[in-house]
Coordinates of C-alpha atoms in Angstrom, one line a residue:
M1206 CA 100.7 119.9 155.1
E1207 CA 102.2 119.5 158.5
F1208 CA 105.0 117.5 160.1
Y1209 CA 104.6 115.8 163.4
F1210 CA 107.7 114.1 164.9
L1211 CA 106.8 111.0 166.9
G1212 CA 110.5 110.2 167.6
T1213 CA 113.8 111.9 166.9
N1214 CA 116.4 109.7 168.6
A1215 CA 119.0 107.5 166.9
G1216 CA 119.5 103.9 167.7
V1217 CA 117.6 103.4 171.0
P1218 CA 114.8 105.3 172.8
T1219 CA 115.7 107.5 175.8
I1220 CA 113.6 109.1 178.5
Q1221 CA 113.6 112.3 176.5
R1222 CA 113.2 111.0 173.0
N1223 CA 111.7 108.0 171.2
V1224 CA 113.3 106.5 168.1
T1225 CA 112.4 107.5 164.6
S1226 CA 109.0 108.1 163.2
I1227 CA 107.6 111.1 161.3
A1228 CA 104.0 111.8 160.4
L1229 CA 103.1 114.0 157.4
R1230 CA 99.5 115.2 157.7
L1231 CA 97.8 116.0 154.4
L1232 CA 95.0 118.3 155.6
E1233 CA 93.4 120.2 152.7
E1234 CA 94.7 117.8 150.1
R1235 CA 93.1 114.5 151.3
R1236 CA 92.5 114.6 155.0
S1237 CA 94.9 111.7 155.6
M1238 CA 98.3 111.0 157.2
W1239 CA 101.4 109.3 156.0
L1240 CA 104.1 107.9 158.3
F1241 CA 107.8 107.7 157.5
D1242 CA 109.5 105.0 159.6
C1243 CA 107.9 103.3 162.6
G1244 CA 110.4 102.8 165.4
E1245 CA 109.6 100.9 168.6
G1246 CA 106.9 102.6 170.7
T1247 CA 105.5 104.7 167.8
Q1248 CA 101.9 103.7 168.5
Q1249 CA 102.3 104.9 172.1
E1250 CA 103.5 108.2 170.9
V1251 CA 100.5 108.4 168.5
L1252 CA 98.3 108.0 171.6
R1253 CA 100.0 111.0 173.2
S1254 CA 99.5 113.1 170.0
P1255 CA 96.6 114.7 168.1
L1256 CA 97.1 112.1 165.3
K1257 CA 94.6 109.4 164.5
L1258 CA 95.6 106.0 163.0
S1259 CA 92.2 105.9 161.3
R1260 CA 93.6 108.6 159.0
L1261 CA 96.7 106.6 158.2
E1262 CA 96.9 105.9 154.5
K1263 CA 100.6 105.1 153.7
I1264 CA 103.7 104.1 155.6
F1265 CA 107.2 104.5 154.1
I1266 CA 110.0 102.6 155.7
T1267 CA 113.5 103.9 154.8
H1268 CA 115.5 100.9 155.9
L1269 CA 115.3 97.7 157.9
H1270 CA 117.2 98.7 161.1
G1271 CA 115.2 98.2 164.2
D1272 CA 115.0 101.8 165.3
H1273 CA 113.1 102.5 162.1
L1274 CA 110.7 99.5 162.0
F1275 CA 110.4 97.6 165.3
G1276 CA 107.1 99.5 166.1
L1277 CA 105.5 98.5 162.8
P1278 CA 103.8 95.1 163.7
G1279 CA 102.2 96.5 166.8
L1280 CA 101.0 99.6 165.1
L1281 CA 99.5 97.6 162.2
S1282 CA 97.7 95.2 164.5
S1283 CA 96.4 98.0 166.8
R1284 CA 95.2 100.3 164.0
A1285 CA 91.8 98.6 163.7
Y1286 CA 91.1 99.2 167.4
Q1287 CA 91.5 103.0 166.7
G1288 CA 89.0 103.1 163.9
G1289 CA 91.3 102.2 161.1
T1290 CA 89.3 100.2 158.5
T1291 CA 90.4 101.8 155.3
P1292 CA 93.2 100.3 153.1
L1293 CA 96.8 100.9 154.1
T1294 CA 99.9 100.5 152.0
V1295 CA 103.4 100.0 153.4
Y1296 CA 106.4 100.8 151.1
G1297 CA 109.9 99.6 152.0
P1298 CA 113.1 97.9 150.8
P1299 CA 113.1 94.2 149.9
G1300 CA 112.6 92.2 153.1
I1301 CA 109.8 94.4 154.5
Q1302 CA 107.1 92.0 153.3
Q1303 CA 108.8 89.0 155.0
Y1304 CA 109.2 91.0 158.2
I1305 CA 105.6 92.0 158.4
E1306 CA 104.1 88.7 157.4
L1307 CA 106.3 86.7 159.8
S1308 CA 105.6 89.1 162.7
L1309 CA 101.9 89.1 162.2
G1310 CA 101.7 85.4 161.4
I1311 CA 103.7 84.1 164.3
S1312 CA 101.8 86.4 166.7
Q1313 CA 98.5 85.4 165.1
S1314 CA 97.6 89.0 164.7
R1315 CA 94.5 89.7 162.6
I1316 CA 94.2 92.6 160.3
N1317 CA 90.6 93.5 159.4
Y1318 CA 91.5 96.0 156.7
Q1319 CA 93.3 95.7 153.3
L1320 CA 97.0 95.8 153.9
H1321 CA 99.2 96.2 150.8
I1322 CA 103.0 95.8 151.0
V1323 CA 105.1 97.2 148.2
E1324 CA 108.8 96.3 148.1
H1325 CA 111.0 98.6 146.1
T1326 CA 114.5 99.5 145.1
G1327 CA 113.9 103.1 144.2
G1328 CA 112.2 104.9 141.4
V1329 CA 108.7 106.3 141.1
L1330 CA 106.5 104.5 143.7
F1331 CA 103.2 106.1 142.7
D1332 CA 101.6 109.0 141.0
D1333 CA 97.9 109.6 141.7
G1334 CA 97.6 113.1 140.1
Q1335 CA 97.7 114.8 143.5
F1336 CA 101.1 113.5 144.6
R1337 CA 104.1 111.7 143.1
V1338 CA 106.5 109.8 145.4
E1339 CA 109.9 108.9 144.2
S1340 CA 112.7 107.1 146.1
A1341 CA 116.5 106.6 145.7
L1342 CA 119.2 104.6 147.5
L1343 CA 121.4 106.4 150.0
D1344 CA 124.7 105.4 151.6
H1345 CA 124.2 103.4 154.8
R1346 CA 125.3 100.0 156.3
I1347 CA 122.3 98.4 154.8
D1348 CA 120.1 99.6 151.9
S1349 CA 118.5 102.8 153.1
Y1350 CA 116.3 105.0 150.9
G1351 CA 115.1 108.6 150.8
Y1352 CA 111.7 109.7 149.7
R1353 CA 110.7 112.7 147.6
V1354 CA 107.0 113.7 147.8
V1355 CA 106.0 116.1 145.0
E1356 CA 102.7 117.9 145.3
M1357 CA 101.2 118.6 141.9
D1358 CA 100.4 122.2 141.0
K1359 CA 96.9 123.3 141.8
P1360 CA 94.5 125.4 139.7
G1361 CA 94.6 129.1 140.5
K1362 CA 91.8 131.0 142.2
L1363 CA 88.6 131.7 140.3
N1364 CA 87.8 135.2 139.3
Q1365 CA 84.5 135.4 141.2
E1366 CA 83.8 139.0 140.1
L1367 CA 83.9 138.0 136.5
L1368 CA 81.8 134.9 137.1
E1369 CA 79.1 137.0 138.9
R1370 CA 78.9 139.2 135.8
Y1371 CA 77.8 136.1 133.9
G1372 CA 75.3 135.3 136.7
I1373 CA 77.3 132.3 137.9
K1374 CA 77.1 131.6 141.6
P1375 CA 79.3 129.2 143.7
G1376 CA 78.3 125.6 142.8
P1377 CA 78.8 122.9 140.3
V1378 CA 80.0 125.2 137.5
Y1379 CA 82.8 126.4 139.8
G1380 CA 83.9 122.8 140.1
K1381 CA 83.9 122.2 136.4
L1382 CA 86.1 125.2 135.7
K1383 CA 88.5 124.2 138.5
R1384 CA 88.8 120.7 136.9
G1385 CA 89.7 122.3 133.6
E1386 CA 86.3 122.0 131.8
S1387 CA 84.8 124.7 129.7
V1388 CA 81.2 125.7 130.4
E1389 CA 78.3 127.3 128.5
V1390 CA 76.7 130.3 130.3
E1391 CA 73.7 132.5 129.6
G1392 CA 73.6 133.8 126.0
G1393 CA 75.5 130.8 124.6
V1394 CA 78.9 132.2 125.8
I1395 CA 81.5 129.6 126.3
L1396 CA 83.8 130.2 129.3
H1397 CA 87.1 128.5 129.3
P1398 CA 89.1 127.8 132.5
Q1399 CA 92.0 130.0 131.3
D1400 CA 89.5 132.9 131.1
V1401 CA 88.5 132.8 134.8
L1402 CA 91.4 131.1 136.6
G1403 CA 94.4 132.9 138.0
S1404 CA 98.0 131.5 137.9
P1405 CA 98.4 127.9 139.2
K1406 CA 99.4 127.5 142.8
K1407 CA 102.9 125.9 142.8
G1408 CA 103.0 122.5 144.5
R1409 CA 105.4 121.8 147.3
I1410 CA 108.2 119.2 147.5
I1411 CA 109.0 117.3 150.7
T1412 CA 112.1 115.2 151.0
I1413 CA 112.5 112.8 153.9
L1414 CA 115.8 110.9 154.0
G1415 CA 116.8 107.7 155.8
D1416 CA 120.1 107.2 157.6
T1417 CA 123.0 108.0 155.3
R1418 CA 126.5 109.3 154.9
P1419 CA 126.8 112.3 152.5
C1420 CA 126.1 111.1 149.0
S1421 CA 124.9 112.4 145.6
N1422 CA 121.4 111.1 146.0
T1423 CA 120.6 113.2 149.0
V1424 CA 121.0 116.2 146.8
V1425 CA 119.1 114.7 143.9
L1426 CA 116.1 113.8 146.1
A1427 CA 116.3 117.2 147.9
Q1428 CA 116.7 119.3 144.7
D1429 CA 114.5 122.5 145.1
A1430 CA 112.6 120.9 148.0
T1431 CA 110.4 123.1 150.1
V1432 CA 111.5 121.2 153.1
V1433 CA 114.2 118.5 153.5
V1434 CA 114.3 116.3 156.6
H1435 CA 117.9 115.0 157.1
E1436 CA 119.5 113.0 159.8
A1437 CA 122.1 114.9 161.9
T1438 CA 123.3 112.2 164.3
F1439 CA 126.5 114.0 165.4
L1440 CA 128.3 117.3 165.6
H1441 CA 130.9 117.7 163.0
E1442 CA 133.7 117.2 165.5
L1443 CA 132.6 113.6 165.4
S1444 CA 132.7 113.3 161.7
D1445 CA 135.0 110.3 161.8
T1446 CA 132.5 108.5 164.0
A1447 CA 129.7 109.5 161.8
Y1448 CA 131.5 108.1 158.7
E1449 CA 132.3 104.9 160.5
Y1450 CA 128.7 104.3 161.4
H1451 CA 127.4 105.5 158.0
H1452 CA 125.7 108.6 159.4
S1453 CA 125.9 112.4 158.8
T1454 CA 126.7 115.4 161.0
A1455 CA 124.6 118.6 161.3
L1456 CA 127.1 120.4 159.1
Q1457 CA 126.9 117.8 156.4
A1458 CA 123.0 117.9 156.5
A1459 CA 123.3 121.7 156.0
E1460 CA 125.7 121.3 153.1
A1461 CA 123.3 118.9 151.4
A1462 CA 120.3 121.3 151.9
K1463 CA 122.4 124.2 150.5
A1464 CA 123.7 122.2 147.5
A1465 CA 120.1 121.1 146.7
G1466 CA 118.7 124.7 146.8
A1467 CA 116.2 123.6 149.4
G1468 CA 114.0 126.1 151.2
Q1469 CA 114.2 124.7 154.7
L1470 CA 116.1 122.0 156.6
I1471 CA 114.7 120.0 159.5
M1472 CA 117.3 117.9 161.3
T1473 CA 116.4 114.7 163.3
H1474 CA 117.9 111.3 164.3
F1475 CA 120.1 112.6 167.1
S1476 CA 122.7 110.6 169.0
S1477 CA 121.8 109.8 172.6
R1478 CA 124.8 111.7 173.8
Y1479 CA 122.8 114.9 173.3
K1480 CA 120.4 114.5 176.1
D1481 CA 117.8 117.3 175.5
Q1482 CA 117.0 120.2 173.2
E1483 CA 119.5 122.4 175.1
Q1484 CA 122.3 120.0 174.3
L1485 CA 121.2 119.9 170.7
Q1486 CA 121.6 123.7 170.2
P1487 CA 125.3 123.3 169.1
L1488 CA 124.0 121.1 166.2
L1489 CA 121.6 123.9 165.2
E1490 CA 124.3 126.5 165.4
E1491 CA 126.6 124.4 163.3
A1492 CA 124.0 123.9 160.6
R1493 CA 122.9 127.5 160.5
G1494 CA 126.5 128.5 159.8
I1495 CA 126.0 126.8 156.5
F1496 CA 122.3 126.9 155.9
P1497 CA 120.5 129.6 158.0
N1498 CA 117.0 128.2 157.5
S1499 CA 117.7 125.1 159.6
L1500 CA 115.5 123.7 162.4
L1501 CA 115.8 120.9 165.0
A1502 CA 112.9 118.4 165.0
E1503 CA 111.3 118.3 168.4
Q1504 CA 109.1 115.4 169.5
H1505 CA 105.4 116.2 169.7
V1506 CA 105.9 119.6 168.1
L1507 CA 103.9 120.4 165.0
L1508 CA 105.8 122.1 162.0
S1509 CA 103.8 123.4 159.1
V1510 CA 105.1 123.0 155.6
P1511 CA 105.5 126.5 154.1
D1512 CA 103.4 127.5 151.1
I1513 CA 105.2 128.6 147.9
G1514 CA 104.7 132.1 146.7

């Protein structure tokens, strides 16, 4: 899995940074892409990236502020022109369906693929055996949600040396054992998956939070996460401003990651007062004083999700 940040600015786009949108590429797992938020100009940033809208499978909107969804109607209508013909599901708070249908309807935009819209107020959004996605309400001026993506554990590696002793070569039998099925081999011997599979590979947990003040659900959603993506709109010297506008500081993001026992923190959603990556360095230093494994999201920079173990 890989993160690709299409926008990291808060509120409005600047020359240096676009507003919020995060792509999560699921490479080995399903060769698809999920998008978290879709601020104005997201589709233009996609064109400047290695991402393909034809791979887009799901979009998760954290809340209905413009810097998180003004790019959605354009991206949805343009997707087909970039080879996107497969079904697409959009998840978001109540109101997202009205917003999409009004925008596409008034502009007479035609969607030539199946578009599903799922409004939610938290809870488990889906579980397909590969991934489970949960959501919970945060603390913002309007309802804002965080998302917790849980990758299911994978079967361990096959003991090829043992299989070769039974005359089994790579092929359909390998697949059956990986799927947990027992197989009969030469001589009537029954091989069970537990006989030839190593320890399961632990699945990763990705937490992506919408705009929020510090609150208990940030820690709940980020509990034991491999990576947590948290807004860090301001330095902590502006904590009063952050509180007034229902945002968090870099220090508060680090405190949440530490309290949750997360593996890594990636900060995003930076105030326009911090013009470039150099001016963002104090936020990074502030966070690392609390949680050393902290990073700054950088637009058009790929970040791999670490494996576990």
